[in-house]
Coordinates of C-alpha atoms and ligand atoms in Angstrom, one line a residue:
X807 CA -59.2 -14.9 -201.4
X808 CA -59.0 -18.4 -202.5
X809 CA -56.0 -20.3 -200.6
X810 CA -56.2 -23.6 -202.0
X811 CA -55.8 -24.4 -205.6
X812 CA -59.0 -24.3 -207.8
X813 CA -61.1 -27.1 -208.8
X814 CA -61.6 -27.8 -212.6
X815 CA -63.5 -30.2 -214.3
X816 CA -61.9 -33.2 -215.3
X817 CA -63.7 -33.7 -218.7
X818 CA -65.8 -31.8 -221.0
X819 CA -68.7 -33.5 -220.2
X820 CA -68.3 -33.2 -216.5
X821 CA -69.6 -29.8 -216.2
X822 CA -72.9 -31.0 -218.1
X823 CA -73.3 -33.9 -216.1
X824 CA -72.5 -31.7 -212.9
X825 CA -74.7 -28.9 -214.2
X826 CA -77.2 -31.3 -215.5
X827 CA -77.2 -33.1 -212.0
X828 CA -77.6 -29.9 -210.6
X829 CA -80.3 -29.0 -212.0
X830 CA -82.5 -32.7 -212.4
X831 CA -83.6 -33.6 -208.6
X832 CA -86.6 -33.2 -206.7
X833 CA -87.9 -29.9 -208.5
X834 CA -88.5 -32.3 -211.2
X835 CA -90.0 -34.9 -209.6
X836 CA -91.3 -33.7 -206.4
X837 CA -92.3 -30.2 -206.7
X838 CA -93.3 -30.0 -210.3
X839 CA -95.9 -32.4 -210.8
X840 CA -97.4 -31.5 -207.5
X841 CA -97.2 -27.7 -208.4
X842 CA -99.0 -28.9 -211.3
X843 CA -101.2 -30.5 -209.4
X844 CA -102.7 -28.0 -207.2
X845 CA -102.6 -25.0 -210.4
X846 CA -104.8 -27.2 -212.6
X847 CA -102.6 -28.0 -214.8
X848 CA -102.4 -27.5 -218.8
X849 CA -102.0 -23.5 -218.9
X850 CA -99.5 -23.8 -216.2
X851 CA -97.8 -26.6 -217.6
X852 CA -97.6 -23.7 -220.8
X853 CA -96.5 -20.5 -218.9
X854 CA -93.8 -22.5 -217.5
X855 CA -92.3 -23.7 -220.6
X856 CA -92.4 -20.3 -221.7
X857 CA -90.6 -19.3 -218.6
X858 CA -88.0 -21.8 -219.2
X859 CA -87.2 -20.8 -222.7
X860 CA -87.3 -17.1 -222.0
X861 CA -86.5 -16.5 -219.2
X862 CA -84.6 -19.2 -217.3
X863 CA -82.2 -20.2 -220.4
X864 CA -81.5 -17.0 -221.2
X865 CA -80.1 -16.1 -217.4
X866 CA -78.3 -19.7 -217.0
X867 CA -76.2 -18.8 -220.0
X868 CA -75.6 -15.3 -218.1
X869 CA -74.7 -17.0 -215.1
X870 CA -72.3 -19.4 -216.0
X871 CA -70.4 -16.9 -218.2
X872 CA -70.2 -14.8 -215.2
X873 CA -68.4 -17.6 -213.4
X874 CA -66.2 -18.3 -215.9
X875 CA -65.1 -15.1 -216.8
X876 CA -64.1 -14.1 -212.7
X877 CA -63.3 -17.7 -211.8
X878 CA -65.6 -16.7 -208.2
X879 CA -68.4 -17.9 -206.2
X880 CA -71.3 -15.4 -206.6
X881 CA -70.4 -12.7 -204.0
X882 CA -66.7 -12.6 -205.3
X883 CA -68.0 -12.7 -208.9
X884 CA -69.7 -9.5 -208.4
X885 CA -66.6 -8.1 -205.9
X886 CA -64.5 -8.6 -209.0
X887 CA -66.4 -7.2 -211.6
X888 CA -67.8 -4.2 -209.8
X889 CA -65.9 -3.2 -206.9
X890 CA -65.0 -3.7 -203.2
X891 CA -67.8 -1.5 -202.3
X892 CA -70.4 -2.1 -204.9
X893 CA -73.8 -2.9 -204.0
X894 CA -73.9 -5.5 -206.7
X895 CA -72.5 -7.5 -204.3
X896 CA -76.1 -7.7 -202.4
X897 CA -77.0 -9.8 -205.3
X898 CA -74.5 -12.2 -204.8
X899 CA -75.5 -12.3 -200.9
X900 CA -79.6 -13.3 -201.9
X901 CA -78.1 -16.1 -203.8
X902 CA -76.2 -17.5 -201.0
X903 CA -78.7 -16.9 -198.2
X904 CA -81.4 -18.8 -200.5
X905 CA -78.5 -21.8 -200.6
X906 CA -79.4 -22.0 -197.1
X907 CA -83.2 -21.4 -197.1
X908 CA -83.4 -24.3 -199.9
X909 CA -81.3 -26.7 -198.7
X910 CA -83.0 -26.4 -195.1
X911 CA -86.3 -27.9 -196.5
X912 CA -84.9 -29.4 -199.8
X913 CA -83.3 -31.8 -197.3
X914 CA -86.0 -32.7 -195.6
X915 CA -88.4 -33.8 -198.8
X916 CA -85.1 -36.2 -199.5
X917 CA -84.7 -37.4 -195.7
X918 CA -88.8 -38.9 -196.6
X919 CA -87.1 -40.0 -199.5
X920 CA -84.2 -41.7 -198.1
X921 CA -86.7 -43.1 -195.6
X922 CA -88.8 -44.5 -197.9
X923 CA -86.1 -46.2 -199.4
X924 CA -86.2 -48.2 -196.6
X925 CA -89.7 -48.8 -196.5
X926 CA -90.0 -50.1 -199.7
X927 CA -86.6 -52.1 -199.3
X928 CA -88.8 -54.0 -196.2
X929 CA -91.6 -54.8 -198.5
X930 CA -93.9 -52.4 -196.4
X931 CA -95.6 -50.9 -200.1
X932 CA -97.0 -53.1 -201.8
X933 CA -100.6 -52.6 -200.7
X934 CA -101.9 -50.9 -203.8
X935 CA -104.5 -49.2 -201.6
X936 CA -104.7 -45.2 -202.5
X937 CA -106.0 -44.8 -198.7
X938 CA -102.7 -46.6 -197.1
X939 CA -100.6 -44.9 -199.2
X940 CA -101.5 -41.5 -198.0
X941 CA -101.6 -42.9 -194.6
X942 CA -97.8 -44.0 -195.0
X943 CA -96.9 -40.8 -195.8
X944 CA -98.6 -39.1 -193.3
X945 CA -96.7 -41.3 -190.7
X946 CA -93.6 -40.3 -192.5
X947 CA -93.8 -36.5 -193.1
X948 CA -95.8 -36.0 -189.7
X949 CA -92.9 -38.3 -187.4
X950 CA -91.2 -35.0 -186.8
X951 CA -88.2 -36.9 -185.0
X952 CA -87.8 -39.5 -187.6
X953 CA -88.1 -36.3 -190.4
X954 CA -85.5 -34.6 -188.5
X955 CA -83.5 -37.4 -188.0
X956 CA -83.9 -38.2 -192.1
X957 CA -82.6 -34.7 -192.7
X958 CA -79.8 -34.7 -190.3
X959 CA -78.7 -38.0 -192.4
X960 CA -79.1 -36.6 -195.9
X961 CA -77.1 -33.6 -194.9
X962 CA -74.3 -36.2 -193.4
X963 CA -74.2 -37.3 -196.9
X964 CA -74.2 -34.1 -198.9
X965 CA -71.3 -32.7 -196.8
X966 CA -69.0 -36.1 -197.1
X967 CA -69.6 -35.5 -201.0
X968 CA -68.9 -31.8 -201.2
X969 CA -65.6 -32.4 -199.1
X970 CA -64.4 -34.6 -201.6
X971 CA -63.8 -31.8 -204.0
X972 CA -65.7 -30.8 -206.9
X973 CA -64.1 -33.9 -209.4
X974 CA -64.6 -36.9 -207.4
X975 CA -67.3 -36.2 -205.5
X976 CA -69.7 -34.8 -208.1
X977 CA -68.8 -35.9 -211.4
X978 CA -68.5 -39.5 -210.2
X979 CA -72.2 -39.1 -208.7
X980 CA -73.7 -37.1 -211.7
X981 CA -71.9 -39.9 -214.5
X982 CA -73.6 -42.9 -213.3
X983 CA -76.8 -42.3 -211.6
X984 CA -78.4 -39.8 -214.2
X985 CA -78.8 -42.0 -217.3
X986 CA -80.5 -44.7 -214.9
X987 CA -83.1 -42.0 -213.4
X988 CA -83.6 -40.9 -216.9
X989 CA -84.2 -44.8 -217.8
X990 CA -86.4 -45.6 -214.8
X991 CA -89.0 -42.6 -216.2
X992 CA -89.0 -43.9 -219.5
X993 CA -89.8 -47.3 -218.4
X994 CA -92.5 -46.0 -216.5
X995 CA -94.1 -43.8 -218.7
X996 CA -94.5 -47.1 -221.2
X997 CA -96.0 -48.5 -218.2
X998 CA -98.3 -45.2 -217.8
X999 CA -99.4 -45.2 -221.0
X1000 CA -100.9 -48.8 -220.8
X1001 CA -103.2 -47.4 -217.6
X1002 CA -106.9 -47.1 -218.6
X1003 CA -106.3 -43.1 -217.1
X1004 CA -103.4 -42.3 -219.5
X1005 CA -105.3 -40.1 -221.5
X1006 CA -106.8 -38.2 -219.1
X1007 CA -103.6 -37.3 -217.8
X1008 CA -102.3 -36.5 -220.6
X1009 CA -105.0 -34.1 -220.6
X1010 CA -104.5 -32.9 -217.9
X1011 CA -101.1 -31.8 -218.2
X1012 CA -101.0 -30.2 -221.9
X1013 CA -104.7 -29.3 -222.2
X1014 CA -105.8 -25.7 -221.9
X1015 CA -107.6 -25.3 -218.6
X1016 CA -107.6 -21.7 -216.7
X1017 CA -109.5 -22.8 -214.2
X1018 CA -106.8 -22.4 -211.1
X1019 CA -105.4 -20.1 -212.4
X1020 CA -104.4 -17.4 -210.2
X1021 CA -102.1 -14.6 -209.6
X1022 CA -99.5 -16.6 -207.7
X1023 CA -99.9 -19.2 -210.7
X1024 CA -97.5 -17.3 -213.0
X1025 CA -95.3 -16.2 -210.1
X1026 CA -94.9 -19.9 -209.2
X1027 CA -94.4 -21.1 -212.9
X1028 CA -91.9 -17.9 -212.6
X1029 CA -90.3 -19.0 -209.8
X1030 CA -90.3 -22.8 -210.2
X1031 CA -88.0 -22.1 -213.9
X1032 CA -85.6 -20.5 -211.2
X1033 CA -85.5 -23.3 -208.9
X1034 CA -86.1 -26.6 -211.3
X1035 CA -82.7 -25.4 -214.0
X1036 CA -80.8 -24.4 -210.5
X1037 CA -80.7 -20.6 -211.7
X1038 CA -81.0 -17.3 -209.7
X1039 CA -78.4 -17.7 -206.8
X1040 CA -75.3 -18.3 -208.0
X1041 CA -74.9 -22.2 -207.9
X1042 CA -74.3 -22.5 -212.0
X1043 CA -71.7 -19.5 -211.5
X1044 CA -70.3 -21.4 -209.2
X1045 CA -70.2 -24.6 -211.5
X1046 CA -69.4 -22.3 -214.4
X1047 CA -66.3 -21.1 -212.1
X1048 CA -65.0 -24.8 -212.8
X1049 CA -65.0 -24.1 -216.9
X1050 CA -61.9 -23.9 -218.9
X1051 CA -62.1 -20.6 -221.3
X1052 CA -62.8 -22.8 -224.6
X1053 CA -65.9 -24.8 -222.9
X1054 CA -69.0 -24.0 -224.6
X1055 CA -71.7 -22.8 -222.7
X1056 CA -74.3 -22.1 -224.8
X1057 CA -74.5 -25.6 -225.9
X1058 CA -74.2 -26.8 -222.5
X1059 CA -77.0 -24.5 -221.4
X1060 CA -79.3 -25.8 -224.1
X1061 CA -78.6 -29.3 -223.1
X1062 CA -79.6 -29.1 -219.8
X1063 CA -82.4 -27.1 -220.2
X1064 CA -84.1 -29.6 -222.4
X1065 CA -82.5 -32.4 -220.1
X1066 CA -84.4 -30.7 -216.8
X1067 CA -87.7 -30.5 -218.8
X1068 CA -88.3 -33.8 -220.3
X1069 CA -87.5 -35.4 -217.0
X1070 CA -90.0 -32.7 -215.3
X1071 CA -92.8 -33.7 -218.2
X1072 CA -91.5 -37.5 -217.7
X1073 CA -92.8 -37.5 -214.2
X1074 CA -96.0 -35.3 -214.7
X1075 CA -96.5 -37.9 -217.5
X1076 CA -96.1 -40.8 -215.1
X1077 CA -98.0 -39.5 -212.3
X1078 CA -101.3 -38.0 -213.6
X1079 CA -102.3 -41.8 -215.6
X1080 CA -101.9 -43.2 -212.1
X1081 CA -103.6 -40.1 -210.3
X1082 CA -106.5 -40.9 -212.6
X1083 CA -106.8 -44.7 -213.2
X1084 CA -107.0 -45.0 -209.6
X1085 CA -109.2 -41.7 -208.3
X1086 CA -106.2 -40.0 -206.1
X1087 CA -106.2 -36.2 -206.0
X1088 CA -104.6 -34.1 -208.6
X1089 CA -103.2 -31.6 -206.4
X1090 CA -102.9 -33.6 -203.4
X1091 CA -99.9 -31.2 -202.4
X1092 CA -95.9 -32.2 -201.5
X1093 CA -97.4 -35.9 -200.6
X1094 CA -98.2 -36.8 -204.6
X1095 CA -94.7 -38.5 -205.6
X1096 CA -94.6 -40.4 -202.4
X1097 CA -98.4 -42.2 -202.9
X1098 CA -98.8 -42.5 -206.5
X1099 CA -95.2 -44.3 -207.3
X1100 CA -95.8 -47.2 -205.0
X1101 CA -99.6 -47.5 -206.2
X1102 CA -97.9 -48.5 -209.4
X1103 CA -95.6 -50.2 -208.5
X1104 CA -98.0 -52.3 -205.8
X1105 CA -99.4 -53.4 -209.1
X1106 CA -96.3 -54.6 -210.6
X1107 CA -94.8 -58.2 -210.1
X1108 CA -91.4 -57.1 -208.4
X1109 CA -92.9 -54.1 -206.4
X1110 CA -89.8 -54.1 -203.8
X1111 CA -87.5 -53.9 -206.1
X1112 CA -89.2 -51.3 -208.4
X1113 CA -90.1 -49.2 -205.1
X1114 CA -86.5 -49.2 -203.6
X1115 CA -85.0 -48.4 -207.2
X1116 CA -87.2 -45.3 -207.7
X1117 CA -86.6 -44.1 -204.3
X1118 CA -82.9 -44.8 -204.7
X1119 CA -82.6 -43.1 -207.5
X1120 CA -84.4 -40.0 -206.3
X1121 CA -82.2 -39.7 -203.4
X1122 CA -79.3 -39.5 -205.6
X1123 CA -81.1 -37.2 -207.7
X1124 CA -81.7 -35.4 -205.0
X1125 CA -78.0 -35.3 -203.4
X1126 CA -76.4 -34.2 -207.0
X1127 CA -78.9 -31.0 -206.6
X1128 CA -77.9 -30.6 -202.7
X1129 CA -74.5 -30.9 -203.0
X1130 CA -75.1 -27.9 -205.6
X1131 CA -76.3 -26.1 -203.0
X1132 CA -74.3 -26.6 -200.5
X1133 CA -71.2 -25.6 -202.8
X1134 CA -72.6 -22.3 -203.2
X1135 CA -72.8 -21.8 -199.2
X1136 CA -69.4 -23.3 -198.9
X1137 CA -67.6 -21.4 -201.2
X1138 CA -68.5 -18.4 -200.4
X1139 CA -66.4 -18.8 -197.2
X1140 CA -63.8 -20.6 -199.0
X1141 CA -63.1 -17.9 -201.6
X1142 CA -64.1 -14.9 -199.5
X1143 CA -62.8 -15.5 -196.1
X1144 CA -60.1 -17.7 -196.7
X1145 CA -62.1 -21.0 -194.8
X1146 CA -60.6 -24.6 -196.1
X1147 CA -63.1 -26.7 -197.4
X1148 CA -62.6 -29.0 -194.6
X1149 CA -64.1 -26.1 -192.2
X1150 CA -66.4 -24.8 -194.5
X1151 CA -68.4 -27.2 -195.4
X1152 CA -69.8 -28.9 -192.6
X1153 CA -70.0 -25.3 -190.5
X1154 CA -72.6 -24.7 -193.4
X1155 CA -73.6 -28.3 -193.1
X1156 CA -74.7 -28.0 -189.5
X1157 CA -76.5 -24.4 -189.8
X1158 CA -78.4 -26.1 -192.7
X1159 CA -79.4 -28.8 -190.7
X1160 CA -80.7 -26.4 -188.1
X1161 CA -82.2 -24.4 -190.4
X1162 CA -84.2 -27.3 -191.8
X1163 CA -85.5 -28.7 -188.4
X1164 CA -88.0 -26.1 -188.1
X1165 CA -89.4 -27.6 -191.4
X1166 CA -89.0 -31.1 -190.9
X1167 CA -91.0 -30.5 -188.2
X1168 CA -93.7 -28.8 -189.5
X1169 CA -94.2 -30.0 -193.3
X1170 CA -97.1 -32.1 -192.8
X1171 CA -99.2 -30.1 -190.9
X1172 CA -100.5 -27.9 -193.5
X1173 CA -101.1 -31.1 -196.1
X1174 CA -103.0 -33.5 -193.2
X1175 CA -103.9 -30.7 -191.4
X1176 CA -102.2 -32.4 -188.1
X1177 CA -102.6 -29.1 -186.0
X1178 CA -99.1 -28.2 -185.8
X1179 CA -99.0 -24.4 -184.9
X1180 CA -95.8 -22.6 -186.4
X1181 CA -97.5 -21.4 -189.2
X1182 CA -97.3 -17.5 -190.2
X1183 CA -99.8 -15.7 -193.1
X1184 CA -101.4 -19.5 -193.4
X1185 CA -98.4 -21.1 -194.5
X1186 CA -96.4 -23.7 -192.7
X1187 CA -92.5 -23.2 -191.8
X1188 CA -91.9 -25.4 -194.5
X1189 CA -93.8 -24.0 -197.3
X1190 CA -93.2 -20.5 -196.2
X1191 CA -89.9 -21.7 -197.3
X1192 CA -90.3 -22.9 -200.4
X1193 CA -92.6 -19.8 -201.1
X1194 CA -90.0 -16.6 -200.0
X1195 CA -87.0 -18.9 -201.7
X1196 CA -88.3 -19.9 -205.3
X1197 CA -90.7 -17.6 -206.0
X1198 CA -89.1 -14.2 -204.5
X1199 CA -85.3 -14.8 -203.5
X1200 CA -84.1 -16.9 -207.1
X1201 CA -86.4 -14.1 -209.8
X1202 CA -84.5 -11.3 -207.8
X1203 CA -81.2 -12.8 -207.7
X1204 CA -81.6 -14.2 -211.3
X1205 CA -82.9 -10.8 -212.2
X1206 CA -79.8 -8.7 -210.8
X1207 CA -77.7 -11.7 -212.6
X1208 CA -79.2 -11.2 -216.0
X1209 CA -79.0 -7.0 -215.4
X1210 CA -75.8 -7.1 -214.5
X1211 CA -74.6 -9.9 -217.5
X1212 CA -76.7 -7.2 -220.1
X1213 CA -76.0 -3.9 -219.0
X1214 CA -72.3 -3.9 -217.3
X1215 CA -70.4 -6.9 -218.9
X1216 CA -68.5 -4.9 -221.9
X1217 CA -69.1 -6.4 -225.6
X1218 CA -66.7 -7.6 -226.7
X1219 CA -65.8 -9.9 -224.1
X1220 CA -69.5 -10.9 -223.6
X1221 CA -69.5 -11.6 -227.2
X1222 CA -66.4 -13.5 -227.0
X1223 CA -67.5 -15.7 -223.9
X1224 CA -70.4 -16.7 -225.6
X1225 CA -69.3 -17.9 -229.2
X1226 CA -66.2 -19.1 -227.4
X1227 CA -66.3 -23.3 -228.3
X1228 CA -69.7 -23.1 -229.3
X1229 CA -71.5 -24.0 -233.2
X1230 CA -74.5 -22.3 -231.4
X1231 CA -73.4 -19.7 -229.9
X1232 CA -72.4 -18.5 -233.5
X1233 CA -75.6 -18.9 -235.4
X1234 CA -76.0 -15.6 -236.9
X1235 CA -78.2 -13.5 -234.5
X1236 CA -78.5 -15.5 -231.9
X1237 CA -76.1 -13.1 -229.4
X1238 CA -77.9 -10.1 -230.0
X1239 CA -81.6 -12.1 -229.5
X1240 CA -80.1 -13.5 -226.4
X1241 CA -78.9 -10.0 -224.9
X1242 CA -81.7 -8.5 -226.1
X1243 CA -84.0 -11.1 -223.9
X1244 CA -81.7 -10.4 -221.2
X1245 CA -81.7 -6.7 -221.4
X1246 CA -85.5 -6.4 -221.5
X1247 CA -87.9 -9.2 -221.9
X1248 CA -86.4 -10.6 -218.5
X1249 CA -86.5 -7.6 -216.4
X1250 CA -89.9 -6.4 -217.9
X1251 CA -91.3 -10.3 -217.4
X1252 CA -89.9 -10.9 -213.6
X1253 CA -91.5 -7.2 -212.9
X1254 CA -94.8 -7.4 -214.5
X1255 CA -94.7 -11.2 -213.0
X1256 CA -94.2 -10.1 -209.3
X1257 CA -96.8 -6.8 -209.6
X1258 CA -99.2 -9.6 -210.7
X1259 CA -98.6 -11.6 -208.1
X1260 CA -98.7 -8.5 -205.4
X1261 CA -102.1 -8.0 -206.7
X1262 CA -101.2 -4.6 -208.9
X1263 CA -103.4 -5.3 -211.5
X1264 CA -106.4 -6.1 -209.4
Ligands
LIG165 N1 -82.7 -27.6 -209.4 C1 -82.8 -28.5 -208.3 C2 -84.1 -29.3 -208.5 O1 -84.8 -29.1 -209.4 C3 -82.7 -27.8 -207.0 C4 -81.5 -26.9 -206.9 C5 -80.2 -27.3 -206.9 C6 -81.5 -25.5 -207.0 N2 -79.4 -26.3 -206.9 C7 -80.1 -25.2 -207.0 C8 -82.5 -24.6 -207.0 C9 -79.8 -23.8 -207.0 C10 -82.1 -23.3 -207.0 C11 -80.8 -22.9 -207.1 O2 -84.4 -30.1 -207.6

């Protein structure tokens, strides 16, 4: 069990920002709006929110209670609470295995981001041409040397972070860079809403259109709550591990769920007006943040600087959400097999970057259709990926955390946890609709989800 002394936050706001950091990076900005994209949008846009409110809340505040309460990464969170032997400890074991599967590709969409950095930084964007700008990313997601190389780096810098420690490394990061990503978007979407496509992608995001809608739709919108707020594999237990007893987590829950989803409508808000006022591709796939940023900022006076903030900022947005991950990993051999943090962390560093190579390698392929072969069922490494770890691994984790917070935590402890610090959490009611939600709209909702998805219902 844990050697060294235990990390705590150093303010009450640091677990926000932290969690907050956590759970704002490139689900928002990346996947999202491309998700978006390629489901037609509008009723998506809808079954997500839902999912978010009903689903993904509900198990965050779960979650971090359970971390609180046992003071434990997720495996020794459910070793405490249920027993040496107990197979609830399998759920805690999905959640850190899917901390490796999604920082393996994670890391790679940030290398292109780091990389494009770069690009921007030598002036090489500003052509305002939708053609070149697919082109540019095509050189950059299909180079799959420079992608691994990209990764390797990104990983260099998560691991010096998570070393640090849990107060200087993340807090610091999470404080200053958040409010300025947050500013960036809102500054942009005054600049979307002047393009002659603006309302058409408005539209397009909160109309009602069914018309790609499919089975996997919901399953994604499912899975994509998991992924975007950071729930379903332990990673705000971890963080919620940090919390003193009177911290309120209700309130901080609620915080950062609205947080994660006006930046993830920010972006979609930014990027359809451009999508449209210059004829790109709605669901143009992973490559859609990377070309329709710089064609607006190619029409901008100070493109450079615009284009090497943005990226900037979503490589930081991105390394807040990866060192998140990569605490998870770390800590479970810290706490469970008695690793330092020194060891720990860049043994889990490495196998992540191995993992990842296998993607960096082959993430363009299925978007340009380059002819790379590792593909299996139609998918790509690097979307096979994505697909097992969002939309399978985090609903079954978050679903045997959100079992086990409902149907084995005793009551009045539970009850306790969750009005402890918190106005909200003692609104009359609001306990028993919460553990209600958890106890059966959430495991009723993830299965009826997944038997849709599997094709049950015809
Ligand atoms: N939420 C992050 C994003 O939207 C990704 C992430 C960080 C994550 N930590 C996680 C996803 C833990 C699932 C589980 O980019």
């Amino acid at each position: 069990m844990a050697q060294e002394r235990r990390g705590e936050w150093g303010s009450r706001l640091g677990f926000i920002l932290a969690a907050a950091g956590s759970a704002v990076g490139l689900g928002n900005v990346w996947k999202f709006p491309y998700i978006t994209g390629e489901n037609g949008g509008g009723l998506f846009v809808i079954i997500y929110l839902i999912c978010i409110a009903f689903v993904g809340l509900p198990i965050m505040i779960g979650e971090v209670m359970l971390g609180r309460m046992t003071q434990r990464a997720p495996v020794g969170a459910f070793t405490k609470l249920a027993g040496e032997t107990s197979p609830w400890r399998g759920v805690g074991w999905i959640g850190v295995a899917a901390g490796f599967v999604i920082l393996s590709y994670y890391s790679v969409v940030a290398g292109w981001a780091l990389d494009y950095t770069l690009i921007a930084a030598r002036g090489e964007m500003s052509s305002g041409d939708p053609a070149a700008m697919a082109e540019r990313f095509g050189e950059v997601a299909g180079d799959g040397l420079g992608a691994t190389l990209w990764h390797v780096a990104f990983m260099g810098l998560s691991v010096a972070i998570v070393i640090g420690g849990v107060q200087k490394g993340v807090e610091i990061a999470a404080r200053v860079l958040m409010p300025l990503l947050f500013a960036m978007f809102v500054a942009l979407l005054i600049y979307a809403t002047r393009l002659e496509g603006f309302s058409r992608g408005f539209e397009f995001v909160f109309g009602f259109h069914t018309d790609k809608l499919g089975p996997g739709s919901v399953l994604e919108a499912l899975g994509h709550s998991f992924f975007t707020l950071s729930v379903g594999m332990g990673a705000m237990l971890t963080y919620g591990s940090y919390l003193k007893r009177d911290d309120d987590i209700v309130g901080a829950s609620v915080a950062i769920a609205l947080l994660d989803t006006a930046v993830a409508l920010l972006a979609c808000l930014v990027l359809f007006p451009i999508t449209f006022t210059y004829g790109m591709e709605p669901a143009a796939g992973p490559s859609l943040v990377f070309t329709n940023i710089p064609m607006a900022f190619a029409q901008l006076p100070g493109s450079t600087i615009w284009a090497v903030t943005f990226f900037l900022l979503l490589v930081f947005a991105a390394l807040t959400s990866a060192i998140s991950l990569l605490e998870v990993t770390a800590s479970y051999f810290i706490d469970e097999r008695g690793w330092s943090r020194s060891v720990a962390v860049p043994v889990c560093g490495a196998a992540i970057v191995l993992l990842g190579i296998p993607s960096a390698l082959t993430a363009s392929s299925e978007t340009f259709g380059a002819g790379m072969e590792a593909s299996f069922i139609g998918m790509s490494w690097f979307d096979l990926f994505d697909y097992v770890s969002s939309n399978w691994m985090l609903p079954l984790c978050g679903l045997g955390i959100s079992v086990f917070a409902a149907w084995r935590l005793g009551d009045p402890e539970r009850r306790a946890q969750f009005e402890a610090g918190s106005k909200l959490g003692r609104i009359a009611g609001l306990y028993l609709t919460w553990l209600g939600v958890l106890r059966w709209l959430v495991p009723v909702g993830i299965g009826l989800i997944m038997l849709h998805a599997l094709g049950v219902f015809g």
